[in-house]
PDB file of C-alpha atoms in Angstrom:
ATOM      1  CA  ILE A   7       0.015   0.040  -0.218  1.00 76.00           C
ATOM      2  CA  SER A   8       1.551   3.381  -0.886  1.00 83.00           C
ATOM      3  CA  ILE A   9       0.352   6.825   0.674  1.00 77.00           C
ATOM      4  CA  ALA A  10       1.406  10.139  -0.620  1.00 82.00           C
ATOM      5  CA  THR A  11       1.741  12.586   2.255  1.00 78.00           C
ATOM      6  CA  ASN A  12       1.361  16.319   2.706  1.00 78.00           C
ATOM      7  CA  ASN A  13       5.286  16.449   3.800  1.00 80.00           C
ATOM      8  CA  ASN A  14       6.618  15.635   0.258  1.00 82.00           C
ATOM      9  CA  GLN A  15       7.042  11.839   0.815  1.00 80.00           C
ATOM     10  CA  VAL A  16       5.496   8.839  -0.205  1.00 88.00           C
ATOM     11  CA  CYS A  17       5.075   5.979   2.494  1.00 82.00           C
ATOM     12  CA  LEU A  18       4.772   2.325   1.840  1.00 79.00           C
ATOM     13  CA  PHE A  19       3.026  -0.113   4.086  1.00 88.00           C
ATOM     14  CA  GLN A  20       2.844  -3.920   4.242  1.00 83.00           C
ATOM     15  CA  ASP A  21      -0.842  -5.676   3.620  1.00 82.00           C
ATOM     16  CA  GLU A  22      -1.010  -5.812   7.379  1.00 85.00           C
ATOM     17  CA  GLY A  23      -0.666  -2.115   7.804  1.00 87.00           C
ATOM     18  CA  ASP A  24       2.853  -1.960   8.981  1.00 86.00           C
ATOM     19  CA  ARG A  25       5.216   0.968   7.495  1.00 86.00           C
ATOM     20  CA  LEU A  26       8.123  -0.023   5.605  1.00 84.00           C
ATOM     21  CA  GLU A  27      10.426   2.171   7.462  1.00 80.00           C
ATOM     22  CA  ASP A  28      13.330   1.552   5.389  1.00 80.00           C
ATOM     23  CA  VAL A  29      11.747   2.964   2.114  1.00 82.00           C
ATOM     24  CA  GLN A  30      12.353   6.774   1.606  1.00 80.00           C
ATOM     25  CA  ILE A  31      10.765   8.133  -1.470  1.00 89.00           C
ATOM     26  CA  THR A  32      10.853  11.982  -0.926  1.00 82.00           C
ATOM     27  CA  ARG A  33      11.169  15.341  -3.038  1.00 87.00           C
ATOM     28  CA  GLN A  34      11.100  19.080  -2.686  1.00 86.00           C
ATOM     29  CA  LYS A  35       7.500  18.791  -4.272  1.00 90.00           C
ATOM     30  CA  VAL A  36       4.349  16.954  -3.650  1.00 91.00           C
ATOM     31  CA  ALA A  37       3.736  13.592  -4.985  1.00 92.00           C
ATOM     32  CA  ARG A  38       0.614  13.995  -7.320  1.00 93.00           C
ATOM     33  CA  PHE A  39      -0.147  10.452  -8.521  1.00 93.00           C
ATOM     34  CA  LEU A  40       0.867   6.785  -7.449  1.00 94.00           C
ATOM     35  CA  ALA A  41       0.522   3.808  -9.828  1.00 95.00           C
ATOM     36  CA  TRP A  42       1.505   0.394  -8.897  1.00 92.00           C
ATOM     37  CA  HIS A  43       2.683  -2.227 -11.390  1.00 94.00           C
ATOM     38  CA  PRO A  44       0.042  -5.010 -11.783  1.00 93.00           C
ATOM     39  CA  SER A  45       2.159  -7.800 -11.286  1.00 91.00           C
ATOM     40  CA  ALA A  46       5.588  -6.760  -9.592  1.00 91.00           C
ATOM     41  CA  PRO A  47       6.717  -4.657  -6.491  1.00 91.00           C
ATOM     42  CA  VAL A  48       7.218  -1.460  -8.437  1.00 93.00           C
ATOM     43  CA  LEU A  49       5.824   1.989  -7.823  1.00 93.00           C
ATOM     44  CA  ALA A  50       5.500   4.858 -10.356  1.00 95.00           C
ATOM     45  CA  VAL A  51       5.337   8.331  -8.474  1.00 95.00           C
ATOM     46  CA  GLY A  52       4.372  11.539 -10.381  1.00 96.00           C
ATOM     47  CA  TRP A  53       5.445  14.591  -8.835  1.00 95.00           C
ATOM     48  CA  GLU A  54       4.555  18.008  -8.797  1.00 95.00           C
ATOM     49  CA  ASP A  55       7.470  19.261 -10.550  1.00 95.00           C
ATOM     50  CA  GLY A  56       7.340  16.857 -13.391  1.00 96.00           C
ATOM     51  CA  CYS A  57       9.738  14.438 -12.000  1.00 96.00           C
ATOM     52  CA  LEU A  58       8.796  10.660 -12.538  1.00 96.00           C
ATOM     53  CA  THR A  59      10.116   8.395  -9.977  1.00 95.00           C
ATOM     54  CA  ILE A  60       9.960   4.515 -10.237  1.00 95.00           C
ATOM     55  CA  TRP A  61      10.737   2.599  -6.961  1.00 92.00           C
ATOM     56  CA  ASN A  62      11.722  -1.066  -7.115  1.00 91.00           C
ATOM     57  CA  GLY A  63      10.953  -3.069  -4.123  1.00 88.00           C
ATOM     58  CA  LEU A  64      13.246  -5.818  -5.397  1.00 87.00           C
ATOM     59  CA  ASP A  65      16.398  -3.868  -4.686  1.00 87.00           C
ATOM     60  CA  LYS A  66      14.668  -0.826  -2.692  1.00 85.00           C
ATOM     61  CA  MET A  67      16.122   1.518  -5.322  1.00 88.00           C
ATOM     62  CA  THR A  68      14.492   4.559  -6.956  1.00 90.00           C
ATOM     63  CA  ARG A  69      15.193   5.916 -10.269  1.00 92.00           C
ATOM     64  CA  ASP A  70      14.048   9.457 -11.451  1.00 93.00           C
ATOM     65  CA  ASP A  71      13.098  10.914 -14.977  1.00 93.00           C
ATOM     66  CA  THR A  72      13.379  14.816 -14.531  1.00 93.00           C
ATOM     67  CA  THR A  73      13.418  15.414 -18.463  1.00 93.00           C
ATOM     68  CA  THR A  74      10.268  14.251 -20.176  1.00 94.00           C
ATOM     69  CA  HIS A  75       7.695  16.258 -18.144  1.00 96.00           C
ATOM     70  CA  ARG A  76       8.350  20.169 -17.244  1.00 94.00           C
ATOM     71  CA  THR A  77       4.815  20.372 -15.642  1.00 96.00           C
ATOM     72  CA  SER A  78       3.067  18.510 -12.821  1.00 96.00           C
ATOM     73  CA  ILE A  79       2.285  14.874 -13.391  1.00 97.00           C
ATOM     74  CA  SER A  80      -1.410  14.676 -13.849  1.00 97.00           C
ATOM     75  CA  ALA A  81      -1.935  11.195 -14.496  1.00 97.00           C
ATOM     76  CA  LEU A  82      -0.309   7.681 -14.273  1.00 97.00           C
ATOM     77  CA  CYS A  83      -1.360   4.202 -15.738  1.00 96.00           C
ATOM     78  CA  PHE A  84       0.317   0.759 -16.202  1.00 94.00           C
ATOM     79  CA  SER A  85      -0.846  -1.437 -18.864  1.00 93.00           C
ATOM     80  CA  PRO A  86      -2.600  -4.694 -17.751  1.00 92.00           C
ATOM     81  CA  ASP A  87       0.314  -6.953 -18.320  1.00 90.00           C
ATOM     82  CA  GLY A  88       2.740  -4.128 -16.991  1.00 91.00           C
ATOM     83  CA  THR A  89       4.893  -3.750 -20.156  1.00 91.00           C
ATOM     84  CA  ARG A  90       3.938  -0.114 -20.695  1.00 93.00           C
ATOM     85  CA  LEU A  91       3.760   2.831 -18.456  1.00 95.00           C
ATOM     86  CA  VAL A  92       1.885   5.987 -19.499  1.00 96.00           C
ATOM     87  CA  SER A  93       2.489   9.574 -17.911  1.00 97.00           C
ATOM     88  CA  ALA A  94       0.819  12.561 -18.672  1.00 97.00           C
ATOM     89  CA  ASP A  95       1.248  16.247 -17.484  1.00 97.00           C
ATOM     90  CA  GLU A  96      -0.687  19.612 -16.833  1.00 96.00           C
ATOM     91  CA  SER A  97       0.855  20.929 -20.247  1.00 96.00           C
ATOM     92  CA  GLY A  98      -0.807  18.035 -22.228  1.00 95.00           C
ATOM     93  CA  VAL A  99       2.360  15.847 -22.773  1.00 96.00           C
ATOM     94  CA  VAL A 100       1.494  12.116 -22.655  1.00 96.00           C
ATOM     95  CA  SER A 101       4.538   9.695 -22.589  1.00 96.00           C
ATOM     96  CA  VAL A 102       4.698   5.980 -23.255  1.00 94.00           C
ATOM     97  CA  TRP A 103       7.233   3.905 -21.477  1.00 94.00           C
ATOM     98  CA  ARG A 104       8.314   0.349 -22.163  1.00 93.00           C
ATOM     99  CA  THR A 105       8.779  -1.033 -18.584  1.00 89.00           C
ATOM    100  CA  ASP A 106       9.700  -4.289 -17.064  1.00 81.00           C
ATOM    101  CA  ALA A 107       9.267  -6.160 -13.681  1.00 76.00           C
ATOM    102  CA  ARG A 108      12.447  -4.250 -12.225  1.00 79.00           C
ATOM    103  CA  GLY A 109      11.111  -0.788 -13.069  1.00 81.00           C
ATOM    104  CA  ARG A 110      13.392   0.191 -15.815  1.00 87.00           C
ATOM    105  CA  LEU A 111      11.768   2.644 -18.216  1.00 91.00           C
ATOM    106  CA  ASN A 112      12.579   2.825 -21.964  1.00 93.00           C
ATOM    107  CA  PRO A 113      10.794   5.857 -23.939  1.00 93.00           C
ATOM    108  CA  LEU A 114       8.535   4.770 -26.775  1.00 92.00           C
ATOM    109  CA  CYS A 115       6.803   7.764 -27.875  1.00 92.00           C
ATOM    110  CA  SER A 116       5.088  11.018 -26.912  1.00 93.00           C
ATOM    111  CA  TYR A 117       1.875  12.742 -27.861  1.00 93.00           C
ATOM    112  CA  ARG A 118       1.386  16.623 -27.273  1.00 94.00           C
ATOM    113  CA  LYS A 119      -2.410  17.826 -26.692  1.00 93.00           C
ATOM    114  CA  THR A 120      -3.803  21.013 -25.596  1.00 91.00           C
ATOM    115  CA  GLY A 121      -4.689  21.296 -21.669  1.00 92.00           C
ATOM    116  CA  ALA A 122      -4.015  18.848 -18.708  1.00 95.00           C
ATOM    117  CA  ILE A 123      -4.420  15.136 -19.337  1.00 95.00           C
ATOM    118  CA  THR A 124      -6.484  13.749 -16.409  1.00 95.00           C
ATOM    119  CA  HIS A 125      -7.494  10.278 -17.636  1.00 95.00           C
ATOM    120  CA  ILE A 126      -5.776   7.327 -18.975  1.00 95.00           C
ATOM    121  CA  VAL A 127      -7.219   3.863 -19.592  1.00 94.00           C
ATOM    122  CA  PHE A 128      -5.975   0.874 -21.372  1.00 92.00           C
ATOM    123  CA  CYS A 129      -8.337  -1.402 -23.567  1.00 86.00           C
ATOM    124  CA  THR A 130      -8.248  -4.687 -22.397  1.00 76.00           C
ATOM    125  CA  ASN A 131     -10.484  -6.634 -24.994  1.00 64.00           C
ATOM    126  CA  MET A 132     -10.825  -5.003 -28.091  1.00 54.00           C
ATOM    127  CA  THR A 133     -12.551  -7.906 -29.797  1.00 53.00           C
ATOM    128  CA  ASP A 134     -15.909  -7.678 -27.937  1.00 45.00           C
ATOM    129  CA  LYS A 135     -18.920  -5.511 -28.674  1.00 42.00           C
ATOM    130  CA  PRO A 136     -18.246  -2.047 -27.178  1.00 45.00           C
ATOM    131  CA  HIS A 137     -20.240  -1.646 -23.763  1.00 45.00           C
ATOM    132  CA  THR A 138     -19.331   1.959 -22.827  1.00 47.00           C
ATOM    133  CA  ALA A 139     -19.357   5.299 -24.099  1.00 45.00           C
ATOM    134  CA  ALA A 140     -15.617   5.458 -24.341  1.00 46.00           C
ATOM    135  CA  ALA A 141     -15.474   2.240 -26.257  1.00 43.00           C
ATOM    136  CA  THR A 142     -17.513   3.900 -29.113  1.00 42.00           C
ATOM    137  CA  VAL A 143     -14.015   4.673 -30.745  1.00 43.00           C
ATOM    138  CA  ALA A 144     -13.351   0.829 -30.947  1.00 41.00           C
ATOM    139  CA  PRO A 145     -14.023   0.809 -34.872  1.00 39.00           C
ATOM    140  CA  VAL A 146     -10.962   3.120 -35.462  1.00 44.00           C
ATOM    141  CA  ILE A 147      -8.751   0.230 -34.741  1.00 43.00           C
ATOM    142  CA  PRO A 148      -6.523  -0.455 -37.633  1.00 43.00           C
ATOM    143  CA  ALA A 149      -6.712  -3.793 -38.699  1.00 40.00           C
ATOM    144  CA  THR A 150      -3.027  -4.234 -39.283  1.00 39.00           C
ATOM    145  CA  THR A 151      -2.182  -3.469 -35.754  1.00 42.00           C
ATOM    146  CA  PRO A 152      -1.708  -6.648 -33.516  1.00 44.00           C
ATOM    147  CA  LEU A 153      -4.328  -7.151 -30.907  1.00 46.00           C
ATOM    148  CA  ASP A 154      -1.636  -7.537 -28.199  1.00 54.00           C
ATOM    149  CA  THR A 155      -0.534  -3.990 -28.775  1.00 56.00           C
ATOM    150  CA  PRO A 156      -1.666  -2.012 -25.439  1.00 71.00           C
ATOM    151  CA  TYR A 157      -4.091   0.355 -26.880  1.00 87.00           C
ATOM    152  CA  PHE A 158      -5.171   3.168 -24.432  1.00 93.00           C
ATOM    153  CA  LEU A 159      -7.528   6.215 -24.423  1.00 93.00           C
ATOM    154  CA  PHE A 160      -6.651   9.471 -22.835  1.00 95.00           C
ATOM    155  CA  GLY A 161      -8.302  12.720 -22.237  1.00 95.00           C
ATOM    156  CA  GLY A 162      -8.528  15.811 -20.158  1.00 93.00           C
ATOM    157  CA  ASP A 163      -9.425  19.433 -19.827  1.00 90.00           C
ATOM    158  CA  SER A 164      -9.940  19.940 -23.651  1.00 89.00           C
ATOM    159  CA  GLY A 165     -12.933  17.558 -23.392  1.00 90.00           C
ATOM    160  CA  LYS A 166     -11.419  15.388 -26.313  1.00 91.00           C
ATOM    161  CA  ILE A 167     -10.704  11.698 -25.743  1.00 91.00           C
ATOM    162  CA  CYS A 168      -7.712  10.496 -27.790  1.00 92.00           C
ATOM    163  CA  PHE A 169      -7.216   6.919 -29.007  1.00 90.00           C
ATOM    164  CA  ALA A 170      -3.402   5.864 -28.777  1.00 88.00           C
ATOM    165  CA  ASP A 171      -2.166   2.760 -30.502  1.00 71.00           C
ATOM    166  CA  ARG A 172       1.626   3.156 -30.397  1.00 54.00           C
ATOM    167  CA  SER A 173       3.712  -0.038 -30.602  1.00 50.00           C
ATOM    168  CA  GLU A 174       7.397  -0.700 -30.368  1.00 45.00           C
ATOM    169  CA  GLU A 175       8.205   0.808 -33.986  1.00 41.00           C
TER     170      GLU A 175
END
């Protein structure tokens, strides 16, 4: 369990509620978003200054990216299989990262839109008939793109929903 505090730190707790005292994730700014990897002990932290921190629970180390986002992180989301992390900020930059179970990030691509990006959701089953309003974009999926590519939707202040289909090209 992870909790962002108002004194610029992220605290981690075991399932039983005991705090992991040996873990220190802090910065001079406030942590805005937290996202756990779906199958590994890896935590992504998005900070108010645009820094993206990855904490790896196996070696209890952190890695920071301070160059991608220049404004506050406004959304974070791991793909269901954990192979992608999408980070977004208040200036409309959306970055797609290849990830692994040790928390290493490799940038794949970026998108730039107007306004803060506030929501990211991965599409998990694109072969079923759409059941939600957001799924109405399903017919625009290119027939030549493999279904195991982690498609996602993102949107925010502009009111637009964007479909992203970036693979490892």
